[in-house]
Coordinates of C-alpha atoms in Angstrom, one line a residue:
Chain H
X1 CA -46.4 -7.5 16.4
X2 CA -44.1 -9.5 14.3
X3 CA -40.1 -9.8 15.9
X4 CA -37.4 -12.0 15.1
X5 CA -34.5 -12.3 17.4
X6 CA -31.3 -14.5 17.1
X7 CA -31.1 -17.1 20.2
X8 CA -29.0 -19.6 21.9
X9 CA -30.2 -22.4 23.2
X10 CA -28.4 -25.0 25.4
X11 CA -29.7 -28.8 25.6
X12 CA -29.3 -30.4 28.6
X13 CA -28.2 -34.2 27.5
X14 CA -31.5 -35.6 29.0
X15 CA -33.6 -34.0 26.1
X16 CA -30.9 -33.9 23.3
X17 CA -33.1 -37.3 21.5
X18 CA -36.3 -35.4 21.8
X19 CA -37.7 -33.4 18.9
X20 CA -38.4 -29.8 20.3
X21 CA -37.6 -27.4 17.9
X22 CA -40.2 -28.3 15.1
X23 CA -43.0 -28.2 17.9
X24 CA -41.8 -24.4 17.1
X25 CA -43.4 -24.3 14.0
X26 CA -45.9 -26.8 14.8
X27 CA -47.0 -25.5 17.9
X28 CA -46.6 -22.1 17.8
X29 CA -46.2 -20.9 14.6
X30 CA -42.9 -19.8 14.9
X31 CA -40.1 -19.9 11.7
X32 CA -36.7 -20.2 12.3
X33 CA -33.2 -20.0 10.8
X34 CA -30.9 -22.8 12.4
X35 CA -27.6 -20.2 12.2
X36 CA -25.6 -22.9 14.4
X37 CA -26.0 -26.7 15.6
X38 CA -24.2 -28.9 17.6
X39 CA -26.5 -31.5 19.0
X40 CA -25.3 -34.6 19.8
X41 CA -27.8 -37.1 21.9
X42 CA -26.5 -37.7 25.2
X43 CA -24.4 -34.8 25.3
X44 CA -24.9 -31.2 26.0
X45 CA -26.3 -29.7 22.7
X46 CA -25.9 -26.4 21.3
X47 CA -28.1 -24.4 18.5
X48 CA -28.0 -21.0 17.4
X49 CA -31.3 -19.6 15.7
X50 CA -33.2 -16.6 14.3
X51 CA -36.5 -17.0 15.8
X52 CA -39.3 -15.0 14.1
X53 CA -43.3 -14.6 14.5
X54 CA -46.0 -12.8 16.5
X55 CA -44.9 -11.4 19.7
X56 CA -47.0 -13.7 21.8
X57 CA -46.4 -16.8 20.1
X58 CA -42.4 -16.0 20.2
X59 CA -43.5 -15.2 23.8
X60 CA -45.1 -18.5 24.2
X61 CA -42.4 -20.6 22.0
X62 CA -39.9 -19.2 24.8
X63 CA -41.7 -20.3 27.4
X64 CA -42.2 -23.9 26.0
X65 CA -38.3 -24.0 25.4
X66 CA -37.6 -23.0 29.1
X67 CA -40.4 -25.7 30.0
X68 CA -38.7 -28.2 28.3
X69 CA -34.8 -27.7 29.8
X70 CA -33.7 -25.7 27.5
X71 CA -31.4 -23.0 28.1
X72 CA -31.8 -19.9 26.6
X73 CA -29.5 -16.6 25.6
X74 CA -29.7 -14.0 23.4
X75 CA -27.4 -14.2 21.0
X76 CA -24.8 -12.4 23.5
X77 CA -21.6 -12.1 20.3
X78 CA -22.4 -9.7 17.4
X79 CA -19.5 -9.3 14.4
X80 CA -19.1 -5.8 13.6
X81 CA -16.5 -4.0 11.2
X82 CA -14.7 -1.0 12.2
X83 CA -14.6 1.0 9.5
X84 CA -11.9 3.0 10.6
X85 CA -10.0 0.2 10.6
X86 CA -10.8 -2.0 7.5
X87 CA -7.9 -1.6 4.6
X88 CA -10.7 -3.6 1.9
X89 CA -7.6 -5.9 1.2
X90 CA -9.8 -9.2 1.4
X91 CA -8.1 -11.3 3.1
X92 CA -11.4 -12.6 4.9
X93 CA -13.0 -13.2 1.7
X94 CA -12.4 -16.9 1.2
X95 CA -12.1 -17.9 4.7
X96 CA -15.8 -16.5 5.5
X97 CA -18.1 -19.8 6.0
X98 CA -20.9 -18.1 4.6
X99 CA -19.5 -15.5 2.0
X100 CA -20.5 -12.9 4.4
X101 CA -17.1 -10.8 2.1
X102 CA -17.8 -9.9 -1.1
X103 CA -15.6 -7.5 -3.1
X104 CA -17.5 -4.7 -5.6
X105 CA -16.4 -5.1 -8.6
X106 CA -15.7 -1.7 -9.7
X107 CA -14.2 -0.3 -6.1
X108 CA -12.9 -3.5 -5.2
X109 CA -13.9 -2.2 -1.9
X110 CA -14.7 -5.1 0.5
X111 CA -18.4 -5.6 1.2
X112 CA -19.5 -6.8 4.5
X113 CA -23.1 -8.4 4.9
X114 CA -23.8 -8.6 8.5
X115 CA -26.7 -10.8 7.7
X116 CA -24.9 -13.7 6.4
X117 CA -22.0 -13.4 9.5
X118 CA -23.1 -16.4 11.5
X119 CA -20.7 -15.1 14.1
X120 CA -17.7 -18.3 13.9
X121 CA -15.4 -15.7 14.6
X122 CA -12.9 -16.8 12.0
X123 CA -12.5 -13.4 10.3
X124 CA -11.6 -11.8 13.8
X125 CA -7.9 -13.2 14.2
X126 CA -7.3 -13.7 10.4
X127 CA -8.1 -10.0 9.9
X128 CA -4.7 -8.1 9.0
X129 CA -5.6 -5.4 10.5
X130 CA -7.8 -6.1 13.0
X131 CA -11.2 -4.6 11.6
X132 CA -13.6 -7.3 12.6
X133 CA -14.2 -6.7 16.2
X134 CA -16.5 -9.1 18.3
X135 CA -19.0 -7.9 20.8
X136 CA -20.6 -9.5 23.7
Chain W
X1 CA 8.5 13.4 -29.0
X2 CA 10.6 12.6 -26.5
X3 CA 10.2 14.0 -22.8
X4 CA 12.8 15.2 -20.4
X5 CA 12.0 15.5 -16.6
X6 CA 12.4 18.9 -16.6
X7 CA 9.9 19.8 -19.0
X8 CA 7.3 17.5 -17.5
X9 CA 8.2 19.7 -14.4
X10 CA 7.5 23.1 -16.2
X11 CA 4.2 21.5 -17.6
X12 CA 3.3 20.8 -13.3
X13 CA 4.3 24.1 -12.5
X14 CA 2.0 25.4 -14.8
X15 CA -0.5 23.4 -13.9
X16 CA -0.4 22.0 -17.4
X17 CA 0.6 18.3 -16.6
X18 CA -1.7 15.3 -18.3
X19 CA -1.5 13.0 -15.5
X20 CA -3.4 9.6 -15.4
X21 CA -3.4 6.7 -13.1
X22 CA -2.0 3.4 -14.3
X23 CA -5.4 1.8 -14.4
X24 CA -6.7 4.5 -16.7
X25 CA -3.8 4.4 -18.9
X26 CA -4.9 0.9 -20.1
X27 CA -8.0 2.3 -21.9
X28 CA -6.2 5.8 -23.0
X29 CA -3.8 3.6 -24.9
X30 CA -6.2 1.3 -26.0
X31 CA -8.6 4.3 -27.6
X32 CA -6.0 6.5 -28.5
X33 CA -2.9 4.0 -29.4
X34 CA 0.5 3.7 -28.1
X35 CA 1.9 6.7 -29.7
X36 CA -0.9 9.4 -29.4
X37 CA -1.3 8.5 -25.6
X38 CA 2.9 8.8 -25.8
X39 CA 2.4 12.5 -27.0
X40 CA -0.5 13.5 -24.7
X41 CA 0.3 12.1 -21.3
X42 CA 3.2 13.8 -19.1
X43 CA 2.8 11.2 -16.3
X44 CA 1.2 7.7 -14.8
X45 CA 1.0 7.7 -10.9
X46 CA 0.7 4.0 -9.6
X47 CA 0.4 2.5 -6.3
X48 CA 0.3 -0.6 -3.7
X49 CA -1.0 -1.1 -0.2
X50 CA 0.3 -4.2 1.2
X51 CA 1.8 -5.8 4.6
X52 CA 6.0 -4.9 3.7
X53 CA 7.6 -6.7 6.5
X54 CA 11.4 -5.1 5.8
X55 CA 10.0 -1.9 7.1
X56 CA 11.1 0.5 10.3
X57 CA 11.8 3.5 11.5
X58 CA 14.7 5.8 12.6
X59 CA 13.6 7.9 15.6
X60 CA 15.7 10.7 17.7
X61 CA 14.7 10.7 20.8
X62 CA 16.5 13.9 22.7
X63 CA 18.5 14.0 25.2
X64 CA 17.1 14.2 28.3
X65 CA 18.9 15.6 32.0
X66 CA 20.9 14.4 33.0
X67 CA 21.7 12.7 29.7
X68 CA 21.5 8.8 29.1
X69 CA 23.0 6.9 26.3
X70 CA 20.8 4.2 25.1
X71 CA 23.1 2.5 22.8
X72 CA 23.7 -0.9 24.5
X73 CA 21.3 -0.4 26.4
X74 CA 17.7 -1.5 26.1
X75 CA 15.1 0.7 24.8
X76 CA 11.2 -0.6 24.6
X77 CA 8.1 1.7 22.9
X78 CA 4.8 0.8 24.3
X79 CA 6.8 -2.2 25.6
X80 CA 8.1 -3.2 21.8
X81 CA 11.8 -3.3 21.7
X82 CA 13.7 -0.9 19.5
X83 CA 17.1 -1.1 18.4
X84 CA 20.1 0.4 20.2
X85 CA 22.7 -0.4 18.8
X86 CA 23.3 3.4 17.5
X87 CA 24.1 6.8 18.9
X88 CA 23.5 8.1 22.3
X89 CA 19.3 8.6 21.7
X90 CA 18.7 7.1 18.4
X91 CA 16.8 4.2 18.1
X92 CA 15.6 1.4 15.2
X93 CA 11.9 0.2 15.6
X94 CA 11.5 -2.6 13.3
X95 CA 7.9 -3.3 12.1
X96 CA 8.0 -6.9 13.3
X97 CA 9.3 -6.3 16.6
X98 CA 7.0 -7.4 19.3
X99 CA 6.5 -7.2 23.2
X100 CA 9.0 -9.6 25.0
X101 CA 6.0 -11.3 27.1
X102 CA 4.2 -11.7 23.8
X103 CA 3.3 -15.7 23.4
X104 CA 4.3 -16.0 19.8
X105 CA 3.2 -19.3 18.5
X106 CA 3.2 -20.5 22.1
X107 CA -0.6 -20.8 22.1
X108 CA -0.4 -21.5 18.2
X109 CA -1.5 -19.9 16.3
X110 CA -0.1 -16.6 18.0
X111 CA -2.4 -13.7 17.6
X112 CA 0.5 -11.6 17.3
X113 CA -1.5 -8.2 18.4
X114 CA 0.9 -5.6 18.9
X115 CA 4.3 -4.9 17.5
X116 CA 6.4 -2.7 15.9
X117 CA 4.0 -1.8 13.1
X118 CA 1.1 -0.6 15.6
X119 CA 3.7 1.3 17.4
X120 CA 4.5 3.2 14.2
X121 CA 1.0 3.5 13.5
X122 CA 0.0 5.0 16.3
X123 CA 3.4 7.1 16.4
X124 CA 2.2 8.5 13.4
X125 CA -1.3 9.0 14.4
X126 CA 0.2 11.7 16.7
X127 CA -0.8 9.3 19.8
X128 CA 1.8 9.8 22.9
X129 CA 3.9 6.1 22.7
X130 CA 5.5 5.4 26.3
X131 CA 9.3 4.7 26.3
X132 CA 11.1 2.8 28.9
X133 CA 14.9 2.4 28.7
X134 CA 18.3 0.6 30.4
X135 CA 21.3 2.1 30.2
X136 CA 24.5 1.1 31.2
X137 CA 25.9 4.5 32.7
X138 CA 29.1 6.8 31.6
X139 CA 30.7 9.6 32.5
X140 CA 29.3 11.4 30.1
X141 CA 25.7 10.0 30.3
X142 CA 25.4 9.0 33.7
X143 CA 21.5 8.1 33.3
X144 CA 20.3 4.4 33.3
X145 CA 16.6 4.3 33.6
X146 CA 14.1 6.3 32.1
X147 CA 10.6 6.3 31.8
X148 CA 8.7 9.0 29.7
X149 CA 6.1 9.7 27.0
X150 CA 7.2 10.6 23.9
X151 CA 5.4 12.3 20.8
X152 CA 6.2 12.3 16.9
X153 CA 5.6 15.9 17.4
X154 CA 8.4 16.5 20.1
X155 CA 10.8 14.3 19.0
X156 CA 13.2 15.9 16.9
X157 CA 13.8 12.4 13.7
X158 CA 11.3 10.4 12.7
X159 CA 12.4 8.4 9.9
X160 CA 10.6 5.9 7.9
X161 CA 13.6 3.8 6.1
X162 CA 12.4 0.4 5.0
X163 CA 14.9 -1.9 2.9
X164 CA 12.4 -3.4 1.4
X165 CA 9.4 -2.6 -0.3
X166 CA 7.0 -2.6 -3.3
X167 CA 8.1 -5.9 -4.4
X168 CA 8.2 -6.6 -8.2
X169 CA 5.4 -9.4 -8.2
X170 CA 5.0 -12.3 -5.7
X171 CA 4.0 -15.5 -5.0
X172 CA -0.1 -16.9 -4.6
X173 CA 0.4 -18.8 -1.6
X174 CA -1.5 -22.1 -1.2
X175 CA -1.9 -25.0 1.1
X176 CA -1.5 -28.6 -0.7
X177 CA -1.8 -30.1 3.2
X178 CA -4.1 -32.0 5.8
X179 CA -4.3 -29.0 7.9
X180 CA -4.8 -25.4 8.5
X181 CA -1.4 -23.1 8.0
X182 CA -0.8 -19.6 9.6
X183 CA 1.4 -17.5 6.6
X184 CA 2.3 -14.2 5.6
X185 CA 0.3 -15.2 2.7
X186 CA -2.4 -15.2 5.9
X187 CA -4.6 -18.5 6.6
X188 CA -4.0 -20.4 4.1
X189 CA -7.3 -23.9 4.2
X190 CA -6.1 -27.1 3.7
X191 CA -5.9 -29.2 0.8
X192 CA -6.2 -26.2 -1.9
X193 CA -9.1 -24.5 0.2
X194 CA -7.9 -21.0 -0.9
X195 CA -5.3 -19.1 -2.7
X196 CA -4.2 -15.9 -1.3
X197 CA -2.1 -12.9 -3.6
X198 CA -0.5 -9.8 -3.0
X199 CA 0.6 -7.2 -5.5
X200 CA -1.9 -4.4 -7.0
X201 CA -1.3 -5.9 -10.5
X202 CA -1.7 -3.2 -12.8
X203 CA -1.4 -0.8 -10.3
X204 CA 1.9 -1.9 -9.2
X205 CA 5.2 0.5 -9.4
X206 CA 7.7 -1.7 -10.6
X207 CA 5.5 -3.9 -12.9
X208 CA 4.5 -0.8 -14.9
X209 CA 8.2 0.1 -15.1
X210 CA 9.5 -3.1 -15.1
X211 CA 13.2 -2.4 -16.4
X212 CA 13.3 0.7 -14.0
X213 CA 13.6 2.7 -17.0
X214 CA 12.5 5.7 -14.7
X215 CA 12.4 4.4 -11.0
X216 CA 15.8 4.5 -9.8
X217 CA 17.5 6.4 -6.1
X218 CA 16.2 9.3 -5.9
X219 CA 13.0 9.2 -7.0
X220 CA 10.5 10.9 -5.7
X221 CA 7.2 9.1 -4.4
X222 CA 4.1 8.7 -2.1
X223 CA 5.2 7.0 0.9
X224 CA 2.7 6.3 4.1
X225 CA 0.5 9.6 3.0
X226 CA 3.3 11.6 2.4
X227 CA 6.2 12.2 0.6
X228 CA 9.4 10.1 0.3
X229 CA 12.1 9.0 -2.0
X230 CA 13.5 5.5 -3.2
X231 CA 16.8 5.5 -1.1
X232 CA 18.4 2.3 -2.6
X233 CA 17.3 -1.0 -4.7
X234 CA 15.2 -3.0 -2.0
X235 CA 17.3 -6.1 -0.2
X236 CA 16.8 -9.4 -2.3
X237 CA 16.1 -6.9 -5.6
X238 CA 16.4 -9.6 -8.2
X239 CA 16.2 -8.5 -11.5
X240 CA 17.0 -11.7 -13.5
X241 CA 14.6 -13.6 -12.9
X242 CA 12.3 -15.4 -15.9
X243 CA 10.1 -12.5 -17.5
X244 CA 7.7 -12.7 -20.1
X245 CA 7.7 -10.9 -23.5
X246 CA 6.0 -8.2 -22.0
X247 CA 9.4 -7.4 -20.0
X248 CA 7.3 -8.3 -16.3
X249 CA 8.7 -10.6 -14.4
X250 CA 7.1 -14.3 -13.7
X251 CA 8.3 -14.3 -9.9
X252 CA 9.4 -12.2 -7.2
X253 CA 11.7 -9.7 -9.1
X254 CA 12.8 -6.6 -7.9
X255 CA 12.1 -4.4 -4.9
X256 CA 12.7 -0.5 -3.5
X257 CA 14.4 0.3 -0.2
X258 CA 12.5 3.7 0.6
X259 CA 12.9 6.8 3.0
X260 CA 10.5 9.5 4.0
X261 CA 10.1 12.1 6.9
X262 CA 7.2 9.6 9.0
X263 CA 6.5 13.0 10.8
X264 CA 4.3 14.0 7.6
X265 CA 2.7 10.2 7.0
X266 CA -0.9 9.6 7.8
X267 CA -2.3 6.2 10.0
X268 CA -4.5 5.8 6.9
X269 CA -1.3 4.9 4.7
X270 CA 0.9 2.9 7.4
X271 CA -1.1 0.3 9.2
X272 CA -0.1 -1.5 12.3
X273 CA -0.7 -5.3 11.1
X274 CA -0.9 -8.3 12.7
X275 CA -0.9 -12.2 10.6
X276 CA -2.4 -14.9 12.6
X277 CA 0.2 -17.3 13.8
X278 CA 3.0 -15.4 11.6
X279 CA 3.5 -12.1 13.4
X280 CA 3.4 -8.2 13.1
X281 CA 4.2 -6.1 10.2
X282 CA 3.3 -2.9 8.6
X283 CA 1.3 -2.3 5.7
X284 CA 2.7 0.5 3.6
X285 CA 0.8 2.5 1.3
X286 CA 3.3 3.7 -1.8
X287 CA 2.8 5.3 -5.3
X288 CA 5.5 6.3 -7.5
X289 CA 4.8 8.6 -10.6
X290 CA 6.1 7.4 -14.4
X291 CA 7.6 10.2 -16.2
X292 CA 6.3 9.4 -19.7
X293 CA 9.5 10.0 -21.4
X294 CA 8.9 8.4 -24.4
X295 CA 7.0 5.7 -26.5
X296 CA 8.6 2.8 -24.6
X297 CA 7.7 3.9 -21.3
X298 CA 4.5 4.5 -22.1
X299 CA 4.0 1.0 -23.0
X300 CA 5.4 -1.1 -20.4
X301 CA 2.6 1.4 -18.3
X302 CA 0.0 -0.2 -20.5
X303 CA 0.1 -3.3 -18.4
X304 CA -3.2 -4.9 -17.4
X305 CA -3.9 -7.5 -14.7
X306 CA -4.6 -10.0 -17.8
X307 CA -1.0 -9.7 -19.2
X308 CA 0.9 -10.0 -15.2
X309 CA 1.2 -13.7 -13.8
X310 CA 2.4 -14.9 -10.7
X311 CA 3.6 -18.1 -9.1
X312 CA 1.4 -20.4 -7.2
X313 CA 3.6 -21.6 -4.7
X314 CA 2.6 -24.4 -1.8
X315 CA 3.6 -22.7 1.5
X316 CA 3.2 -26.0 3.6
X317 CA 5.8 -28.1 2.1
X318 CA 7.9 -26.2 -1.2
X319 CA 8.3 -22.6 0.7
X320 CA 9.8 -23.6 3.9
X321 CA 12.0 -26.2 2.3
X322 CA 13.4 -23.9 -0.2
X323 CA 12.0 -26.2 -3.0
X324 CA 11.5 -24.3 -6.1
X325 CA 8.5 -26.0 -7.2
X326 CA 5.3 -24.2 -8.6
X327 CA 2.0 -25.5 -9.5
X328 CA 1.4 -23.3 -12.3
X329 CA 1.2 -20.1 -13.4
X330 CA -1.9 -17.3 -12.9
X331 CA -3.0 -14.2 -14.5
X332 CA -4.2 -11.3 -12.2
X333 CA -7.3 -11.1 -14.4
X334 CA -7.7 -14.8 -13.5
X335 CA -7.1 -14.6 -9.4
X336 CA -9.5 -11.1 -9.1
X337 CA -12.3 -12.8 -10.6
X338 CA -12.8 -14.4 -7.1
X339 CA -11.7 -18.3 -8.4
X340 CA -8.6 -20.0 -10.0
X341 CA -8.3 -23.5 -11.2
X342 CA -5.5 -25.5 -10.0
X343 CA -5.0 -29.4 -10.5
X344 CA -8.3 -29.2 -11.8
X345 CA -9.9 -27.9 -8.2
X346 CA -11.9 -24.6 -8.1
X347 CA -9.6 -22.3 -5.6
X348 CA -11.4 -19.3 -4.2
X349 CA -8.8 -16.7 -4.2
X350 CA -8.2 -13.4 -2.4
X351 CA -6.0 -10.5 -1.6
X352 CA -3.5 -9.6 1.1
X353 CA -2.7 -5.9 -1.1
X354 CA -5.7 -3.7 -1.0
X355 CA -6.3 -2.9 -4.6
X356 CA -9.0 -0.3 -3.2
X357 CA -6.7 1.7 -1.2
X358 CA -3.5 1.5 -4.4
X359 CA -6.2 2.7 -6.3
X360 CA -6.4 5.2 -3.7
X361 CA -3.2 6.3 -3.7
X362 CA -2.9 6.4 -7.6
X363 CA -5.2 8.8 -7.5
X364 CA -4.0 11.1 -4.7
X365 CA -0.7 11.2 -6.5
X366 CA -2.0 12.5 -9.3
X367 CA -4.2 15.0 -8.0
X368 CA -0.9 16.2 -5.9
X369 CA 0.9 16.7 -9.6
X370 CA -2.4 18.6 -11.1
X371 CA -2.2 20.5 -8.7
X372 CA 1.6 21.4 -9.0
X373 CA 1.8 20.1 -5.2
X374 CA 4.6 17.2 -6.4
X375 CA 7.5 18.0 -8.5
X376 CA 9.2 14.2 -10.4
X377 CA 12.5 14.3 -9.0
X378 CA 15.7 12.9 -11.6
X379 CA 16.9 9.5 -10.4
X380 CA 20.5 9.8 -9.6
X381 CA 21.5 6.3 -9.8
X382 CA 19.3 3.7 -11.5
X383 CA 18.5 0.4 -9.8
X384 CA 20.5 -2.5 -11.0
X385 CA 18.9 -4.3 -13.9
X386 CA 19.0 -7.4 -16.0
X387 CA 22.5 -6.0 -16.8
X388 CA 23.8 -6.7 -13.4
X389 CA 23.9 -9.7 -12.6
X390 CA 22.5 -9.7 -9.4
X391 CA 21.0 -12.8 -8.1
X392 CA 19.5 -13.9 -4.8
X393 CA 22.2 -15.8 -2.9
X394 CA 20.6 -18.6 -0.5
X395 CA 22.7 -19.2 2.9
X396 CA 25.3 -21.0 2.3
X397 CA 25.6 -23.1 5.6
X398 CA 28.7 -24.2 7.2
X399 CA 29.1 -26.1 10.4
X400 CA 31.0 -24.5 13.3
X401 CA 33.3 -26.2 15.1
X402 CA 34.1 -25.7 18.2

């Protein structure tokens, strides 16, 4: 059975100059979707992704990861839109990193992908009226 | 072919009225020509939905027992202060008012979360607010705390009066710093990263009438989902200000002080709002019909986004210095199209006024006159014009010496 799930992994600094993610691919025939990346070597590194593949290899790719030191979570944050709440003014459009906004052209109702949102958070306090709520 | 009032009125009685919204008008007139569309059409409803700081409301309270007078006192909705400064039990909750333990910029930039605006929101959304007051103690009204719920629907006023409103154009804000800036014109990217506008263009009341030909005190008009009436020109109306040949202002021109029973608004239309590192407002949902009287009116309704421009003003340096410098003029047809050239960069651009919600409005307006629900009231006074000679006065400063 095929699954993709979005992940956070934490590198310890001891294995932030080691190559682990591609052994994903290589190894266990994983693809993934770098979402978020902060990996520095020598300091704690941080990397979100959207894992995807067979069930037991995603199983298995897990298991390496933990092996290796690294820390994982689920992706614990997830942007949503209350819809009660959004006034389709914009005002996210051009701050959204990803264009996750768009505006139909004919309503010029605002348009919210959730698959592009990359969850940096920046629509939540820039929001006028507070639609974009963030949930752990 | 001239109009009156009145007989657009008899024509909405009868259920006879050609209404349109001022977004369909632009093709009517385009099809049909100036002068058919003239004959044909009784009225054009417009609208805006937009963050209108100078906005409050007027609320009676009641008298409780034993009584307590709050004026010079200290009154505080769901912890927001209100005004006191007024009769025994009314009060003045001003949209931007917020909590007195709220951080402001403190921790910058200041989330600003809840203020007056939500109060009023959720007033009007018939939620129970809680009210806590100070009073000094008389004779009369010997009270001096009290602590109660109170609900639109017991209080006896509720009174949406904002001074100003529905502004005649404004500014694109932009940010020609190093660093991130927290506006009204909301977050505005350094070094040009965005360009941020707020007027529903086309849609707009006073840039489809934009020598208040027709909208003057008294007129009757969609406020916060329900009905209200344009009490007074709006503080800092400026009519003479540069327009172009169209007659529509290149800046900030005139505005609408408006009044309206808040007991019959709807949440949808009067939105508790809150800018990031600015502070807490209201966004205000109004539409205001066009009587077409005649020929003339009927064209300045004609108005499209292409032939309305606005200002791009830098908000980290020329705004808060009072500098009148622009970088250029804009077209609405330019800014919607998502992108906006200035000094040669490619600006993404977007809205603080929700064009989908005017649009909104527009339309509820005129299914209200189809129906024969909203009668066009006669303006009793019109708003000052070019005539007037009216301009915004900056503060004069003077030192004090003690």
């Amino acid at each position: 059975m095929a699954i993709s799930r979005r992940i956070v992994l934490h590198f310890p600094p001891r294995i932030t100059n080691q190559s682990i993610v591609c052994r994903l691919a290589k190894d266990f025939d994983l693809s993934f979707n770098i979402i978020k990346a902060s990996v520095t070597p020598g300091e704690e590194g941080l990397m979100v992704m959207e894992l995807s593949g067979d069930q037991r290899n995603y199983d298995k790719g897990i298991q390496y990861l933990t092996e290796a030191g690294v820390k994982i979570q689920s992706l614990s944050q997830d942007v949503v839109r209350n819809e009660d709440r959004c006034t389709h003014c914009g005002a996210c459009i051009n701050l959204c990193p990803t264009g996750a906004f768009t505006l139909e052209p004919k309503t010029r109702k605002v348009l919210f992908d959730h698959n592009k949102c990359v969850v940096c958070e920046l629509c939540i306090k820039a929001c006028p009226p507070r639609a974009m709520e963030l949930y752990f | 072919m001239a109009k009156t009032i009145a007989e657009i009125n008899q024509k909405i009685k009868q259920g006879k009225a050609v209404v349109v919204t001022a977004e369909e008008i632009i093709d009517i007139a385009r099809k049909k020509g100036v002068s058919k569309a003239a004959e044909e059409i009784d009225v054009v409803t417009t609208g805006t939905f937009s963050p209108m700081c100078s906005s409050g409301a007027f609320l009676n309270i009641g008298h409780s027992s034993p009584r307590i007078k709050f004026g010079g006192g200290r009154v505080y909705l769901n912890d927001v202060p209100a005004y006191t400064g007024l009769a025994a039990v009314d009060i003045f909750l001003g949209a931007t008012a917020l909590p007195d333990d709220d951080p402001r910029n403190k921790i910058y930039p200041g989330e600003f979360r809840y203020g007056g605006g939500h109060v009023i929101e959720e007033l009007v959304a018939g939620k129970d607010v809680r009210l806590e007051a100070i009073a000094y103690g008389t004779d009369c009204y010997p009270r001096r705390k009290l602590e109660t719920w109170i609900n639109i629907n017991d209080i006896t006023n509720a009174i949406l009066f904002n001074v100003r409103n529905a502004y005649q154009n404004y500014e694109v804000g932009v940010n020609l710093s190093d660093r991130m800036i927290y506006t009204y014109m909301g977050v505005l990217k350094p070094e040009l990263g965005n360009a941020n506008y707020c007027t529903s263009g086309q849609l707009s009341p006073l840039l489809n009438d934009p020598y208040y030909k027709t909208i003057g005190v008294g007129t009757k008009i969609f406020l916060g989902g329900g009905t209200g009436y344009v009490a007074w020109y709006g503080t800092q109306h400026n009519p003479n200000v540069p327009r172009g040949d169209n007659g529509v202002p290149l800046e900030p021109a005139g505005s609408l002080a408006v009044i309206g029973d808040l007991k019959q608004m709807k949440p949808e239309w009067l939105v508790g709002t809150s800018m990031l590192g600015y502070g807490c407002t209201l966004t205000v949902g109004i539409g205001v019909p066009i009587p077409i009287l005649s020929e003339e009116i009927l064209r300045y309704t004609t108005i499209s986004d292409a032939d309305i421009f606005a200002p791009i003003i830098d908000y980290s340096e020329a705004y808060p210095k009072m500098e009148a410098s622009s970088l250029g003029k804009v077209s609405y047809a330019e800014l919607k199209t998502g992108h906006i050239k200035i000094q040669g960069k490619d600006v993404p651009t977007a809205s603080l006024s929700s064009h989908y919600k005017a649009q909104g409005i527009a339309s509820i307006l005129k299914v209200w006159i189809e129906k024969g629900e909203f009668l066009l009231s006669e303006s009793v006074a019109p708003l000052p014009g070019t005539e007037s000679g009216i301009t915004i006065k900056p503060l004069k400063e003077r030192p004090v010496m003690e």
